[in-house]
Amino acid sequence: MKRQMLDMKENEFNALILDERDNIVVLTKDVKEGDVLYSSNHTKMVEVRDAVPKGHKAAAVFIPKGKSIIKYGESSGIATKDIEPGSHVHTDNVRGLSEEERQALRLSMNGEEYR
Amino acid sequence: MTETFQGFRRTDGTIGVRNLVIVMNTDAELAGLAKKMADLVSGVIPVTHQTGKTHSEEDREQVRRTLKGTAGHPNVSAALFIGFGENDEAASMVDELREEGRNVHLMTLTKNNPVASVMKQGKEWLTEAVEGSLLEKREKADIRELMIGMECGGSDAWSGVTANPSIGSFSDSHVHRGGTTILAETPEAIGAEHILAKRAVNEEVSRAFLDLVGNYEKRAENIGEDIRSANPSPGNIKSGLSTLEEKSLGCIKKGGTSPLKEVVKYAQQPQEQGFIFMDTPGYDVESVAGLAAGGAQIVLFSTGKGSPTGSPIVPVVKIGTNPDLYRNMPEHIDVNAGKILEGTYSIVDMGEEIYHTLIDVANSAVTASESHRNREFSIWRMAETM
């Protein structure tokens, strides 16, 4: 397979890290398989596994099935499959939280019961 | 960073960033008359609406709260109400505002006081009010006295990536200094309400917030709208949003990460300082009117499509979400958060730029919506008109 690396200039990037706790990045440019994700602090991250349109998310690290997709430092959904780094993270491999899961997150404040 | 700004100190101790003379109708049928009256005196701004007396008790209170908050707003030097009949409800509102030291007046149209006479008296009162306002001078005020509303309208795929987190960064910084910010738009929080509830300072505030979201959802269900399952919309999914919580997180990101101090009703003035939530609809014009009536002196407004929405009484600062918008509609945008996508600005840098812009605006810099005289005003109602 032919590698197509993006020729990134010094101050360019294609992936925005919204919060340091996040396990995903938001793409600021369209990327295709074999491209490399460059984050907004100009460090090389992972190789892209699927074509991902700008504005969409890619996994920055391995996200096991059943674990949260962390965006803005918060759970924005649950992985329905194992997600490899550099993969497109979207409706095919993410579901929303169930009411029980949302309750559990709400109740987790300072270990106090909120109900 | 500058810790002060120059504002107009009111007798009740509040501080305004503008010094306006306004004329308002108490009832929908008087809107045309109020507009004509404003035309008679240069510099007078009409604040008209289509609401009236024939509403449910809850809506009557909400309309009254909005009108009173608007007339008594710190950005307003003087306000004239045009009422109708012998027992216009605005009379008690005017009495209350006068007790607080505000320059307000009610003129009622009756069979003994017909239109021509009301117009003549109104012109005289407004002329004097404008002359008086010109004598009022700006004085030094602490930036912690600024209460900032946070709103979005015409959102796009970048709203949750650039403009909203930047406003959030500003909000955290302002709250940290001791200032107050108000996040609005209840339907936008649906799906991420557990996150804001978790940030509440105590159980009471947490429950008040969840009740307000629950009530909004119930009202929406009553008219056949299921907000939870209608989102994210097919358009949202196409632009990269995968779940309802992700979409809502992007909206509430305007509120940063500060603890939630208080939850207030539409157009209600907060008692606490810090990060506040106000119950408003997603409709931006009604939401901005509520934030202003609640005492916000300036509203930050993120937009991906260049919504022109302004307010008759508060400067609305437009934060554009993407570089294309800024290239295509620069006349509608005050701050270009799209710079984040060009790699030249971080979210924190952008938050600081918003802060600087805000202080300039507080000191009298004219916003895009003000220069276009975009002065939309509409009051949120919850129920049927009777």
XYZ file of C-alpha atoms in Angstrom:
501
model
C 0.000 0.000 0.000
C 1.287 3.366 -0.979
C 1.886 5.703 1.922
C 0.569 9.187 1.407
C 2.057 11.384 4.060
C 0.816 14.953 4.368
C 3.514 17.464 3.770
C 2.895 19.520 6.866
C 4.578 22.851 7.349
C 6.041 23.894 10.680
C 2.889 25.558 12.057
C 0.261 23.425 10.374
C -1.833 20.705 11.886
C -4.827 18.631 10.909
C -6.042 17.458 14.308
C -7.341 19.558 17.196
C -7.071 18.345 20.789
C -10.029 19.910 22.612
C -9.078 18.715 26.090
C -5.982 16.958 27.362
C -8.132 14.142 28.772
C -9.695 13.365 25.362
C -9.116 10.066 23.576
C -10.203 11.554 20.245
C -9.089 14.475 18.085
C -11.246 16.648 15.790
C -9.915 16.916 12.235
C -9.453 20.387 10.804
C -8.706 18.985 7.324
C -9.960 15.983 5.337
C -7.541 13.081 5.785
C -7.182 9.744 4.031
C -5.769 6.359 4.895
C -2.019 6.538 5.417
C -1.951 10.255 6.306
C -0.440 11.200 9.630
C -2.329 13.161 12.265
C -0.514 16.273 13.408
C -2.028 17.746 16.528
C -2.455 21.432 17.297
C 0.669 21.373 19.509
C 2.518 20.311 16.327
C 3.393 16.825 17.443
C 3.046 13.876 15.115
C 0.415 11.514 16.411
C -0.875 8.377 14.726
C -1.321 7.165 11.188
C -4.838 7.500 9.790
C -6.617 4.166 9.186
C -9.773 5.399 7.409
C -10.620 8.429 5.318
C -12.041 10.986 7.778
C -13.737 14.249 6.710
C -12.862 17.505 8.454
C -14.993 18.229 11.503
C -15.212 14.502 12.256
C -13.320 12.614 14.965
C -10.431 10.153 14.864
C -9.213 7.987 17.753
C -5.981 9.317 19.264
C -5.433 6.103 21.232
C -6.902 2.590 21.329
C -10.475 2.743 22.681
C -11.749 -0.656 23.847
C -15.378 -1.682 23.228
C -17.632 -0.471 26.070
C -15.370 2.438 27.039
C -16.276 6.129 26.770
C -15.429 8.397 23.875
C -13.935 11.350 25.760
C -14.470 14.749 24.122
C -14.113 18.058 26.034
C -12.929 15.852 28.902
C -16.432 14.320 29.209
C -18.079 11.102 28.062
C -19.775 11.869 24.748
C -20.707 8.254 23.932
C -19.701 4.599 24.285
C -17.557 2.580 21.862
C -19.604 -0.280 20.374
C -16.448 -1.930 18.937
C -12.746 -1.872 19.698
C -11.465 1.298 18.009
C -7.870 1.350 16.779
C -5.826 4.584 16.925
C -6.273 6.623 13.743
C -9.753 5.202 13.026
C -12.806 7.268 12.178
C -14.941 7.571 15.345
C -18.595 7.970 14.397
C -22.047 6.374 14.431
C -20.676 2.996 13.171
C -18.626 2.482 16.328
C -20.221 4.841 18.887
C -23.597 4.906 20.617
C -25.159 7.497 22.912
C -25.462 6.945 26.650
C -28.443 5.091 28.091
C -30.579 6.809 30.737
C -28.970 4.552 33.398
C -25.474 5.529 32.293
C -26.372 9.206 32.372
C -27.830 8.787 35.868
C -24.664 7.015 36.998
C -22.531 9.894 35.693
C -24.787 12.412 37.397
C -24.647 10.541 40.698
C -20.887 10.299 40.618
C -20.431 13.823 41.995
C -18.144 13.748 45.055
C -19.425 10.277 45.787
C -22.699 11.808 46.982
C -26.092 10.454 46.067
C -28.047 12.930 44.007
C -31.440 11.390 43.859
C -5.126 42.865 31.435
C -7.231 45.929 32.240
C -9.214 45.321 35.384
C -11.536 48.269 34.938
C -13.813 49.804 32.340
C -15.712 53.060 32.000
C -19.457 52.717 32.544
C -22.579 54.605 33.578
C -23.279 54.295 37.317
C -27.010 54.187 38.146
C -28.556 55.401 41.375
C -29.352 51.798 42.347
C -25.624 50.984 42.188
C -25.693 49.004 38.931
C -23.370 49.878 36.065
C -24.294 50.234 32.394
C -22.124 50.017 29.279
C -24.555 52.101 27.215
C -26.721 55.108 28.060
C -29.964 54.602 26.192
C -33.330 56.316 26.170
C -36.039 53.840 25.174
C -39.761 53.813 24.575
C -41.745 50.626 25.149
C -45.309 49.456 24.615
C -47.015 47.677 27.522
C -49.391 45.838 25.216
C -49.025 44.566 21.642
C -51.635 46.944 20.220
C -49.445 49.922 21.190
C -46.324 48.795 19.309
C -46.918 51.077 16.317
C -47.524 54.069 18.535
C -44.319 53.397 20.492
C -42.328 53.253 17.244
C -43.835 56.524 16.027
C -43.079 58.141 19.349
C -39.420 57.076 19.124
C -39.204 58.650 15.659
C -40.152 62.024 17.129
C -36.957 62.428 19.138
C -33.498 61.751 17.753
C -31.547 59.091 19.652
C -34.569 57.336 21.176
C -34.747 53.571 20.665
C -38.112 51.808 20.337
C -38.369 48.478 22.189
C -41.588 46.951 20.945
C -43.098 43.492 21.319
C -46.154 41.480 20.349
C -47.170 40.270 23.779
C -50.011 41.562 25.900
C -52.448 40.831 28.679
C -54.361 37.892 27.280
C -51.962 35.221 28.484
C -51.777 32.609 31.191
C -50.787 33.773 34.680
C -47.275 32.384 34.203
C -46.839 34.235 30.912
C -48.203 37.492 32.306
C -45.556 37.306 35.010
C -42.894 36.450 32.461
C -43.864 39.377 30.206
C -43.895 41.731 33.192
C -40.490 40.483 34.391
C -39.032 41.012 30.912
C -40.490 44.498 30.455
C -39.424 45.595 33.928
C -35.927 44.157 33.503
C -35.614 45.924 30.164
C -36.845 49.336 31.365
C -34.733 49.119 34.523
C -31.649 47.764 32.744
C -28.319 49.380 33.705
C -27.700 50.245 30.015
C -30.899 52.330 30.028
C -30.804 55.948 31.195
C -34.534 56.547 30.799
C -37.549 54.507 29.713
C -41.017 55.606 28.675
C -43.924 53.122 28.680
C -46.935 53.640 26.477
C -49.960 52.037 28.145
C -53.658 51.723 27.507
C -56.703 52.391 29.690
C -57.119 53.548 33.260
C -55.612 50.500 34.956
C -52.570 49.627 32.892
C -50.448 47.043 34.680
C -47.300 49.007 33.887
C -48.241 51.525 36.608
C -47.049 49.271 39.443
C -43.916 48.393 37.456
C -43.088 52.061 37.015
C -43.641 52.690 40.756
C -41.255 49.866 41.644
C -38.570 51.053 39.232
C -38.853 54.624 40.504
C -38.342 53.385 44.041
C -35.073 51.904 42.792
C -34.166 55.363 41.525
C -34.708 54.700 37.822
C -35.935 57.341 35.396
C -39.106 55.730 34.050
C -42.495 57.093 33.084
C -45.864 55.724 31.971
C -48.165 57.473 29.539
C -51.573 55.939 29.050
C -53.880 56.301 26.160
C -57.451 56.907 27.423
C -60.578 58.568 26.091
C -59.538 61.717 27.931
C -55.959 61.458 26.727
C -56.140 60.644 23.000
C -53.272 59.798 20.653
C -52.332 63.359 19.697
C -52.023 64.399 23.312
C -50.031 61.264 24.255
C -47.662 61.915 21.368
C -47.129 65.514 22.446
C -46.477 64.641 26.085
C -44.280 61.716 25.061
C -42.162 63.893 22.827
C -41.631 66.383 25.644
C -40.710 63.708 28.178
C -38.316 61.953 25.760
C -36.635 65.202 24.705
C -35.907 65.989 28.339
C -34.747 62.405 28.969
C -32.298 62.527 26.038
C -30.935 65.904 27.215
C -30.506 64.472 30.706
C -28.744 61.375 29.383
C -26.201 63.517 27.532
C -25.112 65.024 30.843
C -24.394 61.607 32.368
C -20.711 60.679 32.226
C -18.855 57.396 32.237
C -16.915 56.522 35.363
C -14.491 53.828 36.356
C -15.988 50.438 37.160
C -14.617 47.024 38.063
C -14.843 44.356 35.335
C -16.281 42.023 37.988
C -19.441 44.127 37.748
C -19.974 42.901 34.205
C -22.604 40.204 33.840
C -22.156 38.496 30.483
C -24.835 36.462 28.684
C -23.752 33.530 26.492
C -25.791 32.478 23.503
C -25.531 30.792 20.118
C -27.482 31.061 16.899
C -26.978 29.674 13.410
C -24.559 27.035 14.706
C -22.396 24.941 12.395
C -20.044 21.962 12.681
C -17.321 24.223 14.098
C -19.420 25.910 16.821
C -18.546 23.232 19.360
C -14.911 23.148 18.252
C -13.882 26.816 18.066
C -16.302 29.555 19.213
C -18.113 27.768 22.052
C -14.984 26.446 23.830
C -13.404 29.924 23.406
C -16.427 31.551 25.054
C -16.112 28.847 27.737
C -12.479 29.790 28.293
C -13.506 33.443 28.630
C -16.314 32.463 31.033
C -13.935 30.523 33.296
C -11.537 33.438 33.323
C -14.267 36.001 34.113
C -15.788 33.823 36.843
C -12.332 33.186 38.297
C -11.839 36.964 38.631
C -15.170 37.292 40.431
C -17.413 38.223 37.504
C -20.723 36.676 36.436
C -21.616 34.795 33.256
C -25.041 33.421 32.308
C -25.445 30.422 30.040
C -28.855 30.196 28.338
C -30.885 27.943 26.018
C -32.382 25.045 27.952
C -33.057 22.743 24.943
C -29.371 22.904 24.006
C -28.453 21.294 27.327
C -30.684 18.248 26.783
C -28.362 15.248 26.589
C -25.629 16.884 28.637
C -27.777 18.029 31.555
C -26.118 15.465 33.857
C -22.783 17.231 33.282
C -24.067 20.693 34.241
C -26.056 19.161 37.130
C -22.839 17.574 38.395
C -21.177 21.000 38.365
C -23.883 22.536 40.582
C -22.623 23.915 43.901
C -25.268 22.024 45.872
C -28.120 19.583 45.545
C -30.737 22.324 45.417
C -29.164 23.994 42.384
C -28.552 20.631 40.732
C -32.195 19.622 41.144
C -33.473 23.029 40.034
C -31.447 22.674 36.848
C -32.648 19.122 36.134
C -36.282 20.152 36.795
C -35.991 22.977 34.328
C -34.634 20.656 31.618
C -37.303 18.057 32.435
C -40.083 20.661 32.216
C -38.779 21.930 28.893
C -38.780 18.407 27.488
C -42.335 17.805 28.738
C -43.604 20.986 27.091
C -41.883 19.978 23.854
C -43.460 16.491 24.046
C -46.889 18.081 24.505
C -46.568 19.672 21.079
C -45.233 16.465 19.550
C -41.514 17.247 19.611
C -39.113 14.604 20.897
C -35.883 16.577 21.252
C -33.920 13.590 22.555
C -34.540 11.263 19.637
C -34.534 14.002 16.965
C -30.890 14.764 17.785
C -28.275 14.587 16.490
C -30.076 15.487 13.242
C -29.008 13.886 9.923
C -27.204 17.169 9.175
C -25.370 17.010 12.519
C -24.291 13.420 11.803
C -23.042 14.367 8.361
C -20.933 17.115 9.900
C -19.370 14.679 12.370
C -21.492 14.676 15.525
C -22.164 11.078 16.606
C -24.437 11.353 19.662
C -26.920 13.660 21.406
C -24.534 14.155 24.331
C -21.735 15.171 21.970
C -23.947 17.809 20.343
C -25.158 19.151 23.688
C -21.639 19.127 25.138
C -20.602 21.364 22.234
C -23.400 23.810 23.126
C -22.841 23.925 26.885
C -19.098 24.311 26.277
C -19.846 28.058 26.220
C -20.249 27.668 29.978
C -16.658 26.504 30.475
C -15.964 24.373 33.531
C -16.880 26.672 36.452
C -19.238 25.465 39.209
C -22.919 26.239 38.565
C -23.917 28.747 41.252
C -27.566 29.468 40.513
C -30.415 28.660 38.156
C -32.759 31.515 37.229
C -36.066 31.820 35.406
C -36.345 33.557 32.045
C -35.539 37.288 32.471
C -34.899 36.848 36.209
C -31.967 38.655 37.804
C -29.406 36.347 39.455
C -28.691 36.860 43.166
C -25.345 35.070 43.066
C -22.093 35.980 41.357
C -20.309 33.407 39.244
C -21.569 30.976 36.635
C -25.383 31.055 36.262
C -27.878 29.200 34.059
C -31.007 30.934 32.724
C -34.045 29.029 31.426
C -34.543 30.310 27.875
C -35.672 28.781 24.576
C -33.277 27.981 21.727
C -34.804 30.832 19.696
C -31.974 33.366 19.873
C -34.013 36.611 19.803
C -36.138 35.561 22.808
C -33.122 34.151 24.582
C -31.062 37.363 24.182
C -34.059 39.449 25.365
C -34.275 37.246 28.490
C -30.540 37.510 29.216
C -30.679 41.286 28.841
C -33.778 41.637 31.039
C -31.975 39.502 33.641
C -29.300 42.189 33.810
C -26.570 41.011 31.420
C -24.915 44.194 30.106
C -23.324 42.421 27.101
C -24.165 39.149 25.314
C -21.577 36.917 23.619
C -23.097 35.137 20.648
C -21.382 32.343 18.724
C -22.472 31.835 15.136
C -21.407 29.626 12.252
C -23.777 31.191 9.731
C -23.499 34.869 10.598
C -26.847 35.428 12.383
C -27.455 39.196 12.429
C -29.392 39.037 15.768
C -28.927 42.100 17.945
C -30.695 43.672 20.904
C -32.187 47.142 21.465
C -30.538 47.474 24.890
C -27.364 45.371 25.041
C -24.375 45.053 22.709
C -24.317 41.551 21.177
C -20.757 40.436 20.373
C -20.611 37.945 17.497
C -18.012 35.187 17.688
C -17.631 33.543 14.259
C -16.840 29.826 14.263
C -14.915 29.417 10.997
C -12.514 31.338 8.728
C -14.834 31.219 5.667
C -17.617 32.992 7.565
C -15.201 35.743 8.550
C -14.055 36.126 4.932
C -17.605 36.162 3.548
C -19.484 38.155 6.218
C -16.893 40.213 8.127
C -19.485 42.945 8.685
C -21.488 40.625 10.975
C -18.583 39.228 13.034
C -16.717 40.863 15.929
C -14.308 38.062 16.822
C -13.043 35.401 14.401
C -12.662 32.178 16.401
C -11.982 30.460 13.049
C -8.357 31.453 13.640
C -8.168 28.323 15.801
C -8.600 26.213 12.658
C -5.789 28.084 10.940
C -3.437 27.026 13.689
C -2.537 30.540 14.784
C -4.656 30.686 17.931
C -5.368 28.248 20.754
C -8.734 28.145 22.544
C -7.189 29.970 25.524
C -5.720 32.679 23.205
C -9.184 33.098 21.699
C -10.767 33.352 25.162
C -8.359 36.208 25.925
C -9.187 37.963 22.650
C -12.882 37.719 23.552
C -12.087 39.268 26.949
C -10.232 42.185 25.347
C -13.016 42.750 22.806
C -15.570 42.695 25.588
C -13.764 45.379 27.585
C -13.500 47.526 24.435
C -17.242 47.083 23.896
C -17.960 47.912 27.564
C -15.880 51.079 27.077
C -18.122 52.055 24.094
C -16.643 50.250 21.045
C -19.532 49.582 18.658
C -20.347 45.943 17.837
C -21.244 44.695 14.347
C -24.918 44.273 15.326
C -25.029 47.779 16.832
C -23.505 49.374 13.740
C -26.215 47.685 11.644
C -28.902 48.747 14.133
C -30.007 45.142 14.574
C -32.375 45.537 17.512
C -34.485 42.404 17.679
C -36.729 41.985 20.708
C -39.219 39.254 21.487
C -40.546 37.806 24.752
C -40.720 34.043 25.359
C -44.140 32.664 26.221
C -44.829 29.196 27.577
C -48.536 28.688 26.897
C -51.452 29.440 24.629
C -52.754 32.965 24.191
C -56.261 33.229 25.683
